[in-house]
PDB file of C-alpha atoms in Angstrom:
ATOM      1  CA  MET L  24      98.570  23.889 -45.871  1.00  0.00           C
ATOM      2  CA  LYS L  25     101.743  22.206 -47.162  1.00  0.00           C
ATOM      3  CA  LYS L  26     104.191  23.996 -49.454  1.00  0.00           C
ATOM      4  CA  ILE L  27     103.070  23.858 -53.072  1.00  0.00           C
ATOM      5  CA  ASN L  28     105.618  22.610 -55.605  1.00  0.00           C
ATOM      6  CA  ILE L  29     103.471  22.779 -58.724  1.00  0.00           C
ATOM      7  CA  SER L  30     104.626  21.571 -62.110  1.00  0.00           C
ATOM      8  CA  PRO L  31     105.557  24.594 -64.251  1.00  0.00           C
ATOM      9  CA  TRP L  32     103.677  22.942 -67.158  1.00  0.00           C
ATOM     10  CA  VAL L  33     100.483  22.648 -65.094  1.00  0.00           C
ATOM     11  CA  GLN L  34     100.824  26.180 -63.743  1.00  0.00           C
ATOM     12  CA  ARG L  35     101.453  27.717 -67.163  1.00  0.00           C
ATOM     13  CA  PHE L  36      98.508  26.149 -68.941  1.00  0.00           C
ATOM     14  CA  SER L  37      96.015  26.249 -66.090  1.00  0.00           C
ATOM     15  CA  GLU L  38      96.658  29.988 -65.722  1.00  0.00           C
ATOM     16  CA  ILE L  39      96.114  30.513 -69.452  1.00  0.00           C
ATOM     17  CA  TYR L  40      92.842  28.591 -69.194  1.00  0.00           C
ATOM     18  CA  LEU L  41      91.609  30.413 -66.081  1.00  0.00           C
ATOM     19  CA  LYS L  42      92.342  33.914 -67.451  1.00  0.00           C
ATOM     20  CA  LYS L  43      89.246  33.768 -69.631  1.00  0.00           C
ATOM     21  CA  TYR L  44      86.906  33.463 -66.623  1.00  0.00           C
ATOM     22  CA  LYS L  45      85.706  36.411 -64.534  1.00  0.00           C
ATOM     23  CA  SER L  46      84.609  34.046 -61.789  1.00  0.00           C
ATOM     24  CA  THR L  47      86.221  30.680 -61.183  1.00  0.00           C
ATOM     25  CA  LYS L  48      83.724  29.436 -58.592  1.00  0.00           C
ATOM     26  CA  LYS L  49      82.031  27.070 -61.055  1.00  0.00           C
ATOM     27  CA  ILE L  50      85.261  25.688 -62.511  1.00  0.00           C
ATOM     28  CA  LYS L  51      85.601  21.972 -61.751  1.00  0.00           C
ATOM     29  CA  VAL L  52      89.115  20.552 -61.673  1.00  0.00           C
ATOM     30  CA  LEU L  53      90.006  16.873 -61.507  1.00  0.00           C
ATOM     31  CA  ASP L  54      93.441  16.016 -60.105  1.00  0.00           C
ATOM     32  CA  LEU L  55      93.682  12.358 -61.089  1.00  0.00           C
ATOM     33  CA  ALA L  56      96.217  10.154 -59.262  1.00  0.00           C
ATOM     34  CA  CYS L  57      96.894  13.218 -57.127  1.00  0.00           C
ATOM     35  CA  GLY L  58      99.457  11.695 -54.731  1.00  0.00           C
ATOM     36  CA  SER L  59     100.385  14.317 -52.132  1.00  0.00           C
ATOM     37  CA  GLY L  60      98.010  16.781 -53.780  1.00  0.00           C
ATOM     38  CA  ARG L  61     100.467  19.418 -54.943  1.00  0.00           C
ATOM     39  CA  HIS L  62      98.186  20.428 -57.810  1.00  0.00           C
ATOM     40  CA  SER L  63      95.016  20.073 -55.731  1.00  0.00           C
ATOM     41  CA  ARG L  64      96.519  22.511 -53.216  1.00  0.00           C
ATOM     42  CA  TYR L  65      97.300  24.983 -55.976  1.00  0.00           C
ATOM     43  CA  PHE L  66      93.736  24.862 -57.329  1.00  0.00           C
ATOM     44  CA  ILE L  67      92.208  25.080 -53.846  1.00  0.00           C
ATOM     45  CA  LYS L  68      94.122  28.341 -53.308  1.00  0.00           C
ATOM     46  CA  LYS L  69      92.610  29.594 -56.568  1.00  0.00           C
ATOM     47  CA  LYS L  70      89.154  28.847 -55.090  1.00  0.00           C
ATOM     48  CA  LEU L  71      88.235  26.267 -57.726  1.00  0.00           C
ATOM     49  CA  SER L  72      86.040  23.233 -57.098  1.00  0.00           C
ATOM     50  CA  VAL L  73      88.627  20.440 -56.822  1.00  0.00           C
ATOM     51  CA  PHE L  74      88.129  16.689 -57.067  1.00  0.00           C
ATOM     52  CA  SER L  75      91.234  14.778 -55.943  1.00  0.00           C
ATOM     53  CA  VAL L  76      91.470  11.068 -56.688  1.00  0.00           C
ATOM     54  CA  ASP L  77      94.090   8.602 -55.490  1.00  0.00           C
ATOM     55  CA  LYS L  78      94.207   5.072 -54.132  1.00  0.00           C
ATOM     56  CA  ASN L  79      96.108   6.361 -51.091  1.00  0.00           C
ATOM     57  CA  ILE L  80      94.691   9.609 -49.709  1.00  0.00           C
ATOM     58  CA  SER L  81      97.076   9.916 -46.758  1.00  0.00           C
ATOM     59  CA  GLY L  82      98.968  12.694 -48.586  1.00  0.00           C
ATOM     60  CA  ILE L  83      95.844  14.850 -48.852  1.00  0.00           C
ATOM     61  CA  ARG L  84      94.054  14.037 -45.607  1.00  0.00           C
ATOM     62  CA  ASP L  85      94.918  17.501 -44.295  1.00  0.00           C
ATOM     63  CA  LEU L  86      92.680  18.988 -47.015  1.00  0.00           C
ATOM     64  CA  GLN L  87      89.493  17.242 -45.866  1.00  0.00           C
ATOM     65  CA  THR L  88      88.179  20.281 -44.001  1.00  0.00           C
ATOM     66  CA  ARG L  89      88.345  22.508 -47.078  1.00  0.00           C
ATOM     67  CA  SER L  90      84.949  23.338 -48.524  1.00  0.00           C
ATOM     68  CA  ASN L  91      86.058  23.353 -52.163  1.00  0.00           C
ATOM     69  CA  ILE L  92      87.531  19.838 -52.361  1.00  0.00           C
ATOM     70  CA  SER L  93      86.097  16.366 -52.783  1.00  0.00           C
ATOM     71  CA  ILE L  94      88.573  13.632 -51.895  1.00  0.00           C
ATOM     72  CA  ILE L  95      87.952  10.294 -53.559  1.00  0.00           C
ATOM     73  CA  GLU L  96      89.853   7.211 -52.479  1.00  0.00           C
ATOM     74  CA  ALA L  97      89.811   4.848 -55.458  1.00  0.00           C
ATOM     75  CA  ASP L  98      92.099   2.394 -57.193  1.00  0.00           C
ATOM     76  CA  ILE L  99      91.591   3.733 -60.703  1.00  0.00           C
ATOM     77  CA  GLU L 100      93.439   0.790 -62.214  1.00  0.00           C
ATOM     78  CA  LYS L 101      90.754  -1.586 -60.960  1.00  0.00           C
ATOM     79  CA  THR L 102      87.637   0.542 -61.442  1.00  0.00           C
ATOM     80  CA  ASP L 103      86.916   3.429 -63.781  1.00  0.00           C
ATOM     81  CA  PRO L 104      86.252   6.262 -61.299  1.00  0.00           C
ATOM     82  CA  TRP L 105      83.242   7.436 -63.348  1.00  0.00           C
ATOM     83  CA  SER L 106      81.573   4.025 -63.493  1.00  0.00           C
ATOM     84  CA  HIS L 107      80.929   3.259 -59.838  1.00  0.00           C
ATOM     85  CA  PRO L 108      79.030   5.221 -57.209  1.00  0.00           C
ATOM     86  CA  SER L 109      81.458   7.955 -56.288  1.00  0.00           C
ATOM     87  CA  ALA L 110      81.720  11.712 -56.293  1.00  0.00           C
ATOM     88  CA  LEU L 111      82.764  11.523 -59.979  1.00  0.00           C
ATOM     89  CA  LYS L 112      79.720   9.705 -61.318  1.00  0.00           C
ATOM     90  CA  GLY L 113      78.007  11.961 -63.851  1.00  0.00           C
ATOM     91  CA  LYS L 114      80.611  14.729 -63.461  1.00  0.00           C
ATOM     92  CA  LYS L 115      82.421  16.451 -66.303  1.00  0.00           C
ATOM     93  CA  PHE L 116      85.386  18.727 -65.724  1.00  0.00           C
ATOM     94  CA  ASN L 117      86.673  22.031 -67.046  1.00  0.00           C
ATOM     95  CA  LEU L 118      90.230  21.014 -66.269  1.00  0.00           C
ATOM     96  CA  ILE L 119      91.732  17.544 -65.866  1.00  0.00           C
ATOM     97  CA  VAL L 120      95.292  17.310 -64.588  1.00  0.00           C
ATOM     98  CA  VAL L 121      97.396  14.147 -64.523  1.00  0.00           C
ATOM     99  CA  THR L 122     101.103  14.146 -63.662  1.00  0.00           C
ATOM    100  CA  ASN L 123     103.645  11.368 -63.142  1.00  0.00           C
ATOM    101  CA  TYR L 124     101.033   8.673 -63.746  1.00  0.00           C
ATOM    102  CA  LEU L 125     100.128   6.446 -66.674  1.00  0.00           C
ATOM    103  CA  PHE L 126      97.293   3.951 -66.995  1.00  0.00           C
ATOM    104  CA  ARG L 127      96.402   3.806 -70.674  1.00  0.00           C
ATOM    105  CA  PRO L 128      92.901   2.262 -70.298  1.00  0.00           C
ATOM    106  CA  LEU L 129      91.719   5.472 -68.558  1.00  0.00           C
ATOM    107  CA  PHE L 130      92.312   7.770 -71.526  1.00  0.00           C
ATOM    108  CA  PRO L 131      88.862   7.270 -73.135  1.00  0.00           C
ATOM    109  CA  SER L 132      87.145   8.120 -69.830  1.00  0.00           C
ATOM    110  CA  ILE L 133      89.388  11.127 -69.247  1.00  0.00           C
ATOM    111  CA  ILE L 134      88.598  12.532 -72.689  1.00  0.00           C
ATOM    112  CA  ARG L 135      84.872  11.697 -72.456  1.00  0.00           C
ATOM    113  CA  ASN L 136      84.540  13.437 -69.075  1.00  0.00           C
ATOM    114  CA  LEU L 137      86.210  16.649 -70.134  1.00  0.00           C
ATOM    115  CA  LYS L 138      83.625  19.409 -70.694  1.00  0.00           C
ATOM    116  CA  LYS L 139      83.327  21.147 -74.044  1.00  0.00           C
ATOM    117  CA  ASN L 140      86.112  23.770 -74.135  1.00  0.00           C
ATOM    118  CA  GLY L 141      87.701  21.969 -71.182  1.00  0.00           C
ATOM    119  CA  MET L 142      91.441  21.440 -70.988  1.00  0.00           C
ATOM    120  CA  LEU L 143      93.537  18.339 -70.386  1.00  0.00           C
ATOM    121  CA  ILE L 144      96.976  18.946 -68.898  1.00  0.00           C
ATOM    122  CA  TYR L 145      98.980  15.728 -68.839  1.00  0.00           C
ATOM    123  CA  GLU L 146     102.646  15.238 -67.951  1.00  0.00           C
ATOM    124  CA  THR L 147     104.326  11.901 -67.365  1.00  0.00           C
ATOM    125  CA  PHE L 148     107.382   9.796 -68.025  1.00  0.00           C
ATOM    126  CA  SER L 149     108.445   8.602 -71.444  1.00  0.00           C
ATOM    127  CA  LYS L 150     110.690   5.898 -72.862  1.00  0.00           C
ATOM    128  CA  GLY L 151     114.273   6.830 -72.004  1.00  0.00           C
ATOM    129  CA  ASN L 152     113.409   7.707 -68.416  1.00  0.00           C
ATOM    130  CA  GLU L 153     114.585   4.278 -67.257  1.00  0.00           C
ATOM    131  CA  LYS L 154     118.152   5.698 -67.383  1.00  0.00           C
ATOM    132  CA  TYR L 155     117.314   8.288 -64.725  1.00  0.00           C
ATOM    133  CA  GLY L 156     114.969   6.631 -62.282  1.00  0.00           C
ATOM    134  CA  HIS L 157     111.515   5.209 -61.813  1.00  0.00           C
ATOM    135  CA  PRO L 158     109.466   4.130 -63.539  1.00  0.00           C
ATOM    136  CA  LYS L 159     111.757   1.776 -65.427  1.00  0.00           C
ATOM    137  CA  ASN L 160     109.063  -0.672 -66.536  1.00  0.00           C
ATOM    138  CA  LEU L 161     108.250   0.076 -70.188  1.00  0.00           C
ATOM    139  CA  ASN L 162     104.543  -0.522 -69.477  1.00  0.00           C
ATOM    140  CA  PHE L 163     104.598   2.683 -67.419  1.00  0.00           C
ATOM    141  CA  LEU L 164     106.537   4.773 -69.928  1.00  0.00           C
ATOM    142  CA  LEU L 165     105.004   6.494 -72.926  1.00  0.00           C
ATOM    143  CA  LYS L 166     106.289   5.578 -76.368  1.00  0.00           C
ATOM    144  CA  SER L 167     107.571   8.411 -78.544  1.00  0.00           C
ATOM    145  CA  GLY L 168     104.672  10.650 -79.574  1.00  0.00           C
ATOM    146  CA  GLU L 169     102.138   8.495 -77.737  1.00  0.00           C
ATOM    147  CA  LEU L 170     100.298  11.348 -75.998  1.00  0.00           C
ATOM    148  CA  LEU L 171      99.777  13.053 -79.357  1.00  0.00           C
ATOM    149  CA  LYS L 172      98.397   9.849 -80.876  1.00  0.00           C
ATOM    150  CA  ILE L 173      96.021   9.331 -77.944  1.00  0.00           C
ATOM    151  CA  VAL L 174      94.381  12.751 -78.247  1.00  0.00           C
ATOM    152  CA  GLU L 175      94.518  13.274 -82.018  1.00  0.00           C
ATOM    153  CA  LYS L 176      91.081  13.653 -83.606  1.00  0.00           C
ATOM    154  CA  LYS L 177      89.581  13.902 -80.104  1.00  0.00           C
ATOM    155  CA  LEU L 178      91.138  17.071 -78.683  1.00  0.00           C
ATOM    156  CA  HIS L 179      92.796  20.176 -80.111  1.00  0.00           C
ATOM    157  CA  VAL L 180      96.472  20.210 -79.123  1.00  0.00           C
ATOM    158  CA  ILE L 181      97.605  23.551 -77.721  1.00  0.00           C
ATOM    159  CA  ALA L 182     101.129  22.458 -76.765  1.00  0.00           C
ATOM    160  CA  PHE L 183     103.204  19.287 -76.683  1.00  0.00           C
ATOM    161  CA  GLU L 184     106.724  18.600 -75.490  1.00  0.00           C
ATOM    162  CA  GLU L 185     108.753  15.434 -75.409  1.00  0.00           C
ATOM    163  CA  GLY L 186     112.272  14.951 -74.163  1.00  0.00           C
ATOM    164  CA  TYR L 187     114.843  15.234 -71.430  1.00  0.00           C
ATOM    165  CA  ILE L 188     114.379  17.607 -68.478  1.00  0.00           C
ATOM    166  CA  GLU L 189     116.677  18.403 -65.541  1.00  0.00           C
ATOM    167  CA  ASN L 190     114.220  20.007 -63.117  1.00  0.00           C
ATOM    168  CA  PRO L 191     112.790  19.064 -60.695  1.00  0.00           C
ATOM    169  CA  LYS L 192     114.950  15.989 -61.433  1.00  0.00           C
ATOM    170  CA  LYS L 193     116.537  14.391 -64.478  1.00  0.00           C
ATOM    171  CA  ALA L 194     113.865  12.582 -66.471  1.00  0.00           C
ATOM    172  CA  VAL L 195     112.454  11.947 -69.918  1.00  0.00           C
ATOM    173  CA  VAL L 196     108.866  13.148 -70.169  1.00  0.00           C
ATOM    174  CA  GLN L 197     105.989  13.916 -72.471  1.00  0.00           C
ATOM    175  CA  ARG L 198     103.591  16.732 -71.705  1.00  0.00           C
ATOM    176  CA  ILE L 199     100.494  17.856 -73.479  1.00  0.00           C
ATOM    177  CA  CYS L 200      97.913  20.560 -73.118  1.00  0.00           C
ATOM    178  CA  ALA L 201      94.819  19.912 -75.221  1.00  0.00           C
ATOM    179  CA  LYS L 202      91.333  21.393 -75.437  1.00  0.00           C
ATOM    180  CA  LYS L 203      88.036  19.656 -76.113  1.00  0.00           C
ATOM    181  CA  LEU L 204      86.187  21.428 -78.917  1.00  0.00           C
TER     182      LEU L 204
END
C-alpha cells in the first residue's frame, strides 16, 4: 500500500470519533472526491468499512483487492452519488471526509446521508488561496465563514478553523468538524 500522508485535521478528529467505539467493524466511512485515496488508505488500515468516490479511480486502483473498501467511479458534479444505482444508494455514513474539493450543490446530500451522531470532517480551500496556488477560480473557493453557514442549524460544530497554513503547502483553508445530532 502507498505511503499515507493524511491531513492532520482528518486524523485528529477521526481518532476522537473512533475512540468511543470498542469495535470499528461496523463503522462506515465515505471518502468523497478521494483522489489518490490518502484518507481511504488510512481508514482501511483502521479496518473500517470504506467507500471511496472519485471520477478518476486510477489513484486507488491498487486498493481494489481489499475486502473493506468499495470503490465508486462517479462524476459527483453531474450526478448526486446517492441518487443513481451505485454502492451509495440507501447508505448513510458514520464518518464523511472531504478534503481539497468543493461542489456546493452536494452539501444537502452530504448532511442528509450522515448517520445520527455521525461526523463530517471537511477541509478545503478558501478565498485568499488564489495567491498561493490552485484553485484560483472563486467558484472553487469558500467565502469567509461559508462552511459554518452551510452546517449551522443542521450539525453541531465541534471545531472550525479558517486562515493561512504553511504545511503541507502554503494555502488559505477552512476546516470543520461537525456532528449530526
